[in-house]
Amino acid sequence: MFDVQTLNEQVDNQIKELPVSLRAKFLSNMELLAEFGNKLGEPYVSAFGDGLFELRAKGKEGIARGFFTFQKDKIVIIFHCFIKKSQKTPRNELQKARKILSQIKGGK
């Protein structure tokens, strides 16, 4: 089992603010991530390189994405969650995720 955590209260609130069925699906996919960790792949998880991953959830209200990274000792940190409105992951959301990931890794 993996220990799936959120980075902070802001991320908790991003998840809480998801529409009900979408939040339920996202939380269910977090449980799958806890069970299968780095073995969980498409359609639940997508890799962006450099330790950046995306947890995917689709519900009747839309599509949610949560960026996360793996840490040592089977720890997963979800550090940014949003509702996706277009086919591709929005560039600004990806840039925001890369910046947060850099901070988590100790970068500037």
PDB file of N, CA and C in Angstrom, residues 38-101:
ATOM      1  N   ASN A  38       2.685   3.000  -8.114  1.00  0.00           N
ATOM      2  CA  ASN A  38       3.308   3.243  -9.413  1.00  0.00           C
ATOM      3  C   ASN A  38       2.949   2.199 -10.462  1.00  0.00           C
ATOM      4  N   LYS A  39       2.146   1.215 -10.106  1.00  0.00           N
ATOM      5  CA  LYS A  39       1.652   0.224 -11.081  1.00  0.00           C
ATOM      6  C   LYS A  39       0.335   0.667 -11.714  1.00  0.00           C
ATOM      7  N   LEU A  40      -0.292   1.704 -11.166  1.00  0.00           N
ATOM      8  CA  LEU A  40      -1.559   2.205 -11.712  1.00  0.00           C
ATOM      9  C   LEU A  40      -1.263   3.054 -12.940  1.00  0.00           C
ATOM     10  N   GLY A  41      -1.870   2.725 -14.049  1.00  0.00           N
ATOM     11  CA  GLY A  41      -1.615   3.449 -15.291  1.00  0.00           C
ATOM     12  C   GLY A  41      -2.888   3.994 -15.900  1.00  0.00           C
ATOM     13  N   GLU A  42      -2.857   4.147 -17.231  1.00  0.00           N
ATOM     14  CA  GLU A  42      -4.020   4.640 -17.973  1.00  0.00           C
ATOM     15  C   GLU A  42      -5.220   3.739 -17.692  1.00  0.00           C
ATOM     16  N   PRO A  43      -6.403   4.254 -17.598  1.00  0.00           N
ATOM     17  CA  PRO A  43      -6.823   5.639 -17.801  1.00  0.00           C
ATOM     18  C   PRO A  43      -6.790   6.488 -16.535  1.00  0.00           C
ATOM     19  N   TYR A  44      -6.278   5.930 -15.439  1.00  0.00           N
ATOM     20  CA  TYR A  44      -6.306   6.630 -14.150  1.00  0.00           C
ATOM     21  C   TYR A  44      -5.161   7.616 -13.976  1.00  0.00           C
ATOM     22  N   VAL A  45      -3.997   7.252 -14.484  1.00  0.00           N
ATOM     23  CA  VAL A  45      -2.787   8.046 -14.258  1.00  0.00           C
ATOM     24  C   VAL A  45      -2.071   8.289 -15.577  1.00  0.00           C
ATOM     25  N   SER A  46      -1.546   9.492 -15.717  1.00  0.00           N
ATOM     26  CA  SER A  46      -0.732   9.846 -16.871  1.00  0.00           C
ATOM     27  C   SER A  46       0.565  10.467 -16.354  1.00  0.00           C
ATOM     28  N   ALA A  47       1.685  10.126 -17.009  1.00  0.00           N
ATOM     29  CA  ALA A  47       2.988  10.661 -16.607  1.00  0.00           C
ATOM     30  C   ALA A  47       3.374  11.829 -17.504  1.00  0.00           C
ATOM     31  N   PHE A  48       3.923  12.875 -16.889  1.00  0.00           N
ATOM     32  CA  PHE A  48       4.380  14.054 -17.619  1.00  0.00           C
ATOM     33  C   PHE A  48       5.896  14.187 -17.616  1.00  0.00           C
ATOM     34  N   GLY A  49       6.606  13.260 -16.982  1.00  0.00           N
ATOM     35  CA  GLY A  49       8.062  13.316 -16.926  1.00  0.00           C
ATOM     36  C   GLY A  49       8.568  14.080 -15.716  1.00  0.00           C
ATOM     37  N   ASP A  50       9.824  13.825 -15.365  1.00  0.00           N
ATOM     38  CA  ASP A  50      10.489  14.486 -14.232  1.00  0.00           C
ATOM     39  C   ASP A  50       9.750  14.305 -12.911  1.00  0.00           C
ATOM     40  N   GLY A  51       9.063  13.169 -12.745  1.00  0.00           N
ATOM     41  CA  GLY A  51       8.385  12.894 -11.483  1.00  0.00           C
ATOM     42  C   GLY A  51       7.006  13.505 -11.354  1.00  0.00           C
ATOM     43  N   LEU A  52       6.478  14.077 -12.437  1.00  0.00           N
ATOM     44  CA  LEU A  52       5.155  14.699 -12.416  1.00  0.00           C
ATOM     45  C   LEU A  52       4.133  13.734 -13.011  1.00  0.00           C
ATOM     46  N   PHE A  53       3.077  13.475 -12.246  1.00  0.00           N
ATOM     47  CA  PHE A  53       2.008  12.582 -12.679  1.00  0.00           C
ATOM     48  C   PHE A  53       0.660  13.271 -12.494  1.00  0.00           C
ATOM     49  N   GLU A  54      -0.329  12.759 -13.224  1.00  0.00           N
ATOM     50  CA  GLU A  54      -1.672  13.319 -13.179  1.00  0.00           C
ATOM     51  C   GLU A  54      -2.656  12.198 -12.862  1.00  0.00           C
ATOM     52  N   LEU A  55      -3.442  12.382 -11.803  1.00  0.00           N
ATOM     53  CA  LEU A  55      -4.525  11.470 -11.462  1.00  0.00           C
ATOM     54  C   LEU A  55      -5.777  11.991 -12.142  1.00  0.00           C
ATOM     55  N   ARG A  56      -6.460  11.113 -12.875  1.00  0.00           N
ATOM     56  CA  ARG A  56      -7.602  11.523 -13.691  1.00  0.00           C
ATOM     57  C   ARG A  56      -8.906  10.997 -13.112  1.00  0.00           C
ATOM     58  N   ALA A  57      -9.934  11.816 -13.185  1.00  0.00           N
ATOM     59  CA  ALA A  57     -11.273  11.397 -12.769  1.00  0.00           C
ATOM     60  C   ALA A  57     -12.284  12.018 -13.717  1.00  0.00           C
ATOM     61  N   LYS A  58     -13.246  11.222 -14.130  1.00  0.00           N
ATOM     62  CA  LYS A  58     -14.288  11.704 -15.035  1.00  0.00           C
ATOM     63  C   LYS A  58     -15.636  11.403 -14.409  1.00  0.00           C
ATOM     64  N   GLY A  59     -16.476  12.425 -14.339  1.00  0.00           N
ATOM     65  CA  GLY A  59     -17.815  12.278 -13.786  1.00  0.00           C
ATOM     66  C   GLY A  59     -18.813  12.986 -14.674  1.00  0.00           C
ATOM     67  N   LYS A  60     -20.076  12.928 -14.287  1.00  0.00           N
ATOM     68  CA  LYS A  60     -21.093  13.559 -15.130  1.00  0.00           C
ATOM     69  C   LYS A  60     -20.936  15.076 -15.181  1.00  0.00           C
ATOM     70  N   GLU A  61     -20.267  15.656 -14.189  1.00  0.00           N
ATOM     71  CA  GLU A  61     -20.068  17.109 -14.171  1.00  0.00           C
ATOM     72  C   GLU A  61     -18.808  17.558 -14.893  1.00  0.00           C
ATOM     73  N   GLY A  62     -18.004  16.622 -15.382  1.00  0.00           N
ATOM     74  CA  GLY A  62     -16.801  17.022 -16.089  1.00  0.00           C
ATOM     75  C   GLY A  62     -15.614  16.130 -15.781  1.00  0.00           C
ATOM     76  N   ILE A  63     -14.435  16.714 -15.896  1.00  0.00           N
ATOM     77  CA  ILE A  63     -13.183  15.983 -15.726  1.00  0.00           C
ATOM     78  C   ILE A  63     -12.324  16.707 -14.696  1.00  0.00           C
ATOM     79  N   ALA A  64     -11.834  15.957 -13.712  1.00  0.00           N
ATOM     80  CA  ALA A  64     -10.930  16.528 -12.708  1.00  0.00           C
ATOM     81  C   ALA A  64      -9.547  15.925 -12.892  1.00  0.00           C
ATOM     82  N   ARG A  65      -8.561  16.715 -12.582  1.00  0.00           N
ATOM     83  CA  ARG A  65      -7.176  16.270 -12.631  1.00  0.00           C
ATOM     84  C   ARG A  65      -6.493  16.680 -11.334  1.00  0.00           C
ATOM     85  N   GLY A  66      -5.643  15.799 -10.868  1.00  0.00           N
ATOM     86  CA  GLY A  66      -4.848  16.096  -9.686  1.00  0.00           C
ATOM     87  C   GLY A  66      -3.397  15.753  -9.965  1.00  0.00           C
ATOM     88  N   PHE A  67      -2.531  16.736  -9.879  1.00  0.00           N
ATOM     89  CA  PHE A  67      -1.114  16.477 -10.093  1.00  0.00           C
ATOM     90  C   PHE A  67      -0.513  15.913  -8.806  1.00  0.00           C
ATOM     91  N   PHE A  68       0.381  14.947  -8.978  1.00  0.00           N
ATOM     92  CA  PHE A  68       1.021  14.329  -7.822  1.00  0.00           C
ATOM     93  C   PHE A  68       2.426  13.869  -8.167  1.00  0.00           C
ATOM     94  N   THR A  69       3.153  13.488  -7.122  1.00  0.00           N
ATOM     95  CA  THR A  69       4.493  12.932  -7.278  1.00  0.00           C
ATOM     96  C   THR A  69       4.682  11.819  -6.264  1.00  0.00           C
ATOM     97  N   PHE A  70       5.575  10.920  -6.571  1.00  0.00           N
ATOM     98  CA  PHE A  70       5.936   9.848  -5.651  1.00  0.00           C
ATOM     99  C   PHE A  70       7.137  10.300  -4.827  1.00  0.00           C
ATOM    100  N   GLN A  71       7.107   9.977  -3.549  1.00  0.00           N
ATOM    101  CA  GLN A  71       8.216  10.253  -2.648  1.00  0.00           C
ATOM    102  C   GLN A  71       8.740   8.921  -2.127  1.00  0.00           C
ATOM    103  N   LYS A  72       9.849   8.947  -1.414  1.00  0.00           N
ATOM    104  CA  LYS A  72      10.381   7.699  -0.858  1.00  0.00           C
ATOM    105  C   LYS A  72       9.413   7.119   0.166  1.00  0.00           C
ATOM    106  N   ASP A  73       9.605   5.858   0.478  1.00  0.00           N
ATOM    107  CA  ASP A  73       8.778   5.139   1.458  1.00  0.00           C
ATOM    108  C   ASP A  73       7.317   5.038   1.029  1.00  0.00           C
ATOM    109  N   LYS A  74       7.088   4.925  -0.271  1.00  0.00           N
ATOM    110  CA  LYS A  74       5.739   4.718  -0.827  1.00  0.00           C
ATOM    111  C   LYS A  74       4.758   5.824  -0.432  1.00  0.00           C
ATOM    112  N   ILE A  75       5.232   7.052  -0.458  1.00  0.00           N
ATOM    113  CA  ILE A  75       4.379   8.206  -0.176  1.00  0.00           C
ATOM    114  C   ILE A  75       4.047   8.884  -1.497  1.00  0.00           C
ATOM    115  N   VAL A  76       2.772   9.211  -1.666  1.00  0.00           N
ATOM    116  CA  VAL A  76       2.283   9.942  -2.832  1.00  0.00           C
ATOM    117  C   VAL A  76       1.764  11.279  -2.328  1.00  0.00           C
ATOM    118  N   ILE A  77       2.198  12.362  -2.972  1.00  0.00           N
ATOM    119  CA  ILE A  77       1.721  13.694  -2.574  1.00  0.00           C
ATOM    120  C   ILE A  77       0.938  14.304  -3.722  1.00  0.00           C
ATOM    121  N   ILE A  78      -0.347  14.531  -3.489  1.00  0.00           N
ATOM    122  CA  ILE A  78      -1.181  15.253  -4.452  1.00  0.00           C
ATOM    123  C   ILE A  78      -1.056  16.724  -4.104  1.00  0.00           C
ATOM    124  N   PHE A  79      -0.613  17.525  -5.088  1.00  0.00           N
ATOM    125  CA  PHE A  79      -0.299  18.911  -4.753  1.00  0.00           C
ATOM    126  C   PHE A  79      -1.058  19.956  -5.545  1.00  0.00           C
ATOM    127  N   HIS A  80      -1.908  19.561  -6.479  1.00  0.00           N
ATOM    128  CA  HIS A  80      -2.726  20.540  -7.208  1.00  0.00           C
ATOM    129  C   HIS A  80      -3.872  19.803  -7.880  1.00  0.00           C
ATOM    130  N   CYS A  81      -5.081  20.318  -7.723  1.00  0.00           N
ATOM    131  CA  CYS A  81      -6.265  19.687  -8.299  1.00  0.00           C
ATOM    132  C   CYS A  81      -7.100  20.759  -8.998  1.00  0.00           C
ATOM    133  N   PHE A  82      -7.677  20.407 -10.146  1.00  0.00           N
ATOM    134  CA  PHE A  82      -8.490  21.368 -10.894  1.00  0.00           C
ATOM    135  C   PHE A  82      -9.479  20.636 -11.790  1.00  0.00           C
ATOM    136  N   ILE A  83     -10.473  21.378 -12.278  1.00  0.00           N
ATOM    137  CA  ILE A  83     -11.425  20.849 -13.257  1.00  0.00           C
ATOM    138  C   ILE A  83     -10.925  21.223 -14.635  1.00  0.00           C
ATOM    139  N   LYS A  84     -10.833  20.235 -15.466  1.00  0.00           N
ATOM    140  CA  LYS A  84     -10.329  20.419 -16.824  1.00  0.00           C
ATOM    141  C   LYS A  84     -11.495  20.767 -17.741  1.00  0.00           C
ATOM    142  N   LYS A  85     -11.307  21.793 -18.561  1.00  0.00           N
ATOM    143  CA  LYS A  85     -12.381  22.254 -19.433  1.00  0.00           C
ATOM    144  C   LYS A  85     -12.088  22.026 -20.916  1.00  0.00           C
ATOM    145  N   SER A  86     -10.879  21.571 -21.249  1.00  0.00           N
ATOM    146  CA  SER A  86     -10.521  21.338 -22.647  1.00  0.00           C
ATOM    147  C   SER A  86      -9.907  19.949 -22.786  1.00  0.00           C
ATOM    148  N   GLN A  87      -9.703  19.522 -24.015  1.00  0.00           N
ATOM    149  CA  GLN A  87      -9.159  18.188 -24.263  1.00  0.00           C
ATOM    150  C   GLN A  87      -7.749  18.025 -23.688  1.00  0.00           C
ATOM    151  N   LYS A  88      -6.899  19.016 -23.934  1.00  0.00           N
ATOM    152  CA  LYS A  88      -5.528  18.955 -23.431  1.00  0.00           C
ATOM    153  C   LYS A  88      -5.456  19.576 -22.038  1.00  0.00           C
ATOM    154  N   THR A  89      -4.449  19.159 -21.293  1.00  0.00           N
ATOM    155  CA  THR A  89      -4.202  19.780 -19.998  1.00  0.00           C
ATOM    156  C   THR A  89      -3.758  21.218 -20.241  1.00  0.00           C
ATOM    157  N   PRO A  90      -4.461  22.194 -19.648  1.00  0.00           N
ATOM    158  CA  PRO A  90      -4.118  23.596 -19.887  1.00  0.00           C
ATOM    159  C   PRO A  90      -2.669  23.906 -19.505  1.00  0.00           C
ATOM    160  N   ARG A  91      -2.019  24.673 -20.344  1.00  0.00           N
ATOM    161  CA  ARG A  91      -0.607  25.015 -20.142  1.00  0.00           C
ATOM    162  C   ARG A  91      -0.386  25.690 -18.790  1.00  0.00           C
ATOM    163  N   ASN A  92      -1.277  26.610 -18.404  1.00  0.00           N
ATOM    164  CA  ASN A  92      -1.081  27.318 -17.139  1.00  0.00           C
ATOM    165  C   ASN A  92      -1.169  26.367 -15.945  1.00  0.00           C
ATOM    166  N   GLU A  93      -2.030  25.351 -16.025  1.00  0.00           N
ATOM    167  CA  GLU A  93      -2.134  24.375 -14.942  1.00  0.00           C
ATOM    168  C   GLU A  93      -0.873  23.512 -14.882  1.00  0.00           C
ATOM    169  N   LEU A  94      -0.352  23.155 -16.051  1.00  0.00           N
ATOM    170  CA  LEU A  94       0.873  22.360 -16.119  1.00  0.00           C
ATOM    171  C   LEU A  94       2.067  23.153 -15.582  1.00  0.00           C
ATOM    172  N   GLN A  95       2.140  24.432 -15.932  1.00  0.00           N
ATOM    173  CA  GLN A  95       3.225  25.280 -15.430  1.00  0.00           C
ATOM    174  C   GLN A  95       3.144  25.418 -13.909  1.00  0.00           C
ATOM    175  N   LYS A  96       1.924  25.605 -13.412  1.00  0.00           N
ATOM    176  CA  LYS A  96       1.715  25.725 -11.970  1.00  0.00           C
ATOM    177  C   LYS A  96       2.166  24.430 -11.274  1.00  0.00           C
ATOM    178  N   ALA A  97       1.808  23.289 -11.858  1.00  0.00           N
ATOM    179  CA  ALA A  97       2.181  21.998 -11.276  1.00  0.00           C
ATOM    180  C   ALA A  97       3.695  21.812 -11.266  1.00  0.00           C
ATOM    181  N   ARG A  98       4.348  22.177 -12.359  1.00  0.00           N
ATOM    182  CA  ARG A  98       5.807  22.029 -12.418  1.00  0.00           C
ATOM    183  C   ARG A  98       6.497  22.930 -11.382  1.00  0.00           C
ATOM    184  N   LYS A  99       5.956  24.113 -11.168  1.00  0.00           N
ATOM    185  CA  LYS A  99       6.524  25.030 -10.177  1.00  0.00           C
ATOM    186  C   LYS A  99       6.375  24.460  -8.767  1.00  0.00           C
ATOM    187  N   ILE A 100       5.196  23.941  -8.456  1.00  0.00           N
ATOM    188  CA  ILE A 100       4.976  23.347  -7.124  1.00  0.00           C
ATOM    189  C   ILE A 100       5.871  22.129  -6.937  1.00  0.00           C
ATOM    190  N   LEU A 101       5.970  21.301  -7.980  1.00  0.00           N
ATOM    191  CA  LEU A 101       6.820  20.109  -7.895  1.00  0.00           C
ATOM    192  C   LEU A 101       8.276  20.499  -7.630  1.00  0.00           C
TER     193      LEU A 101
END
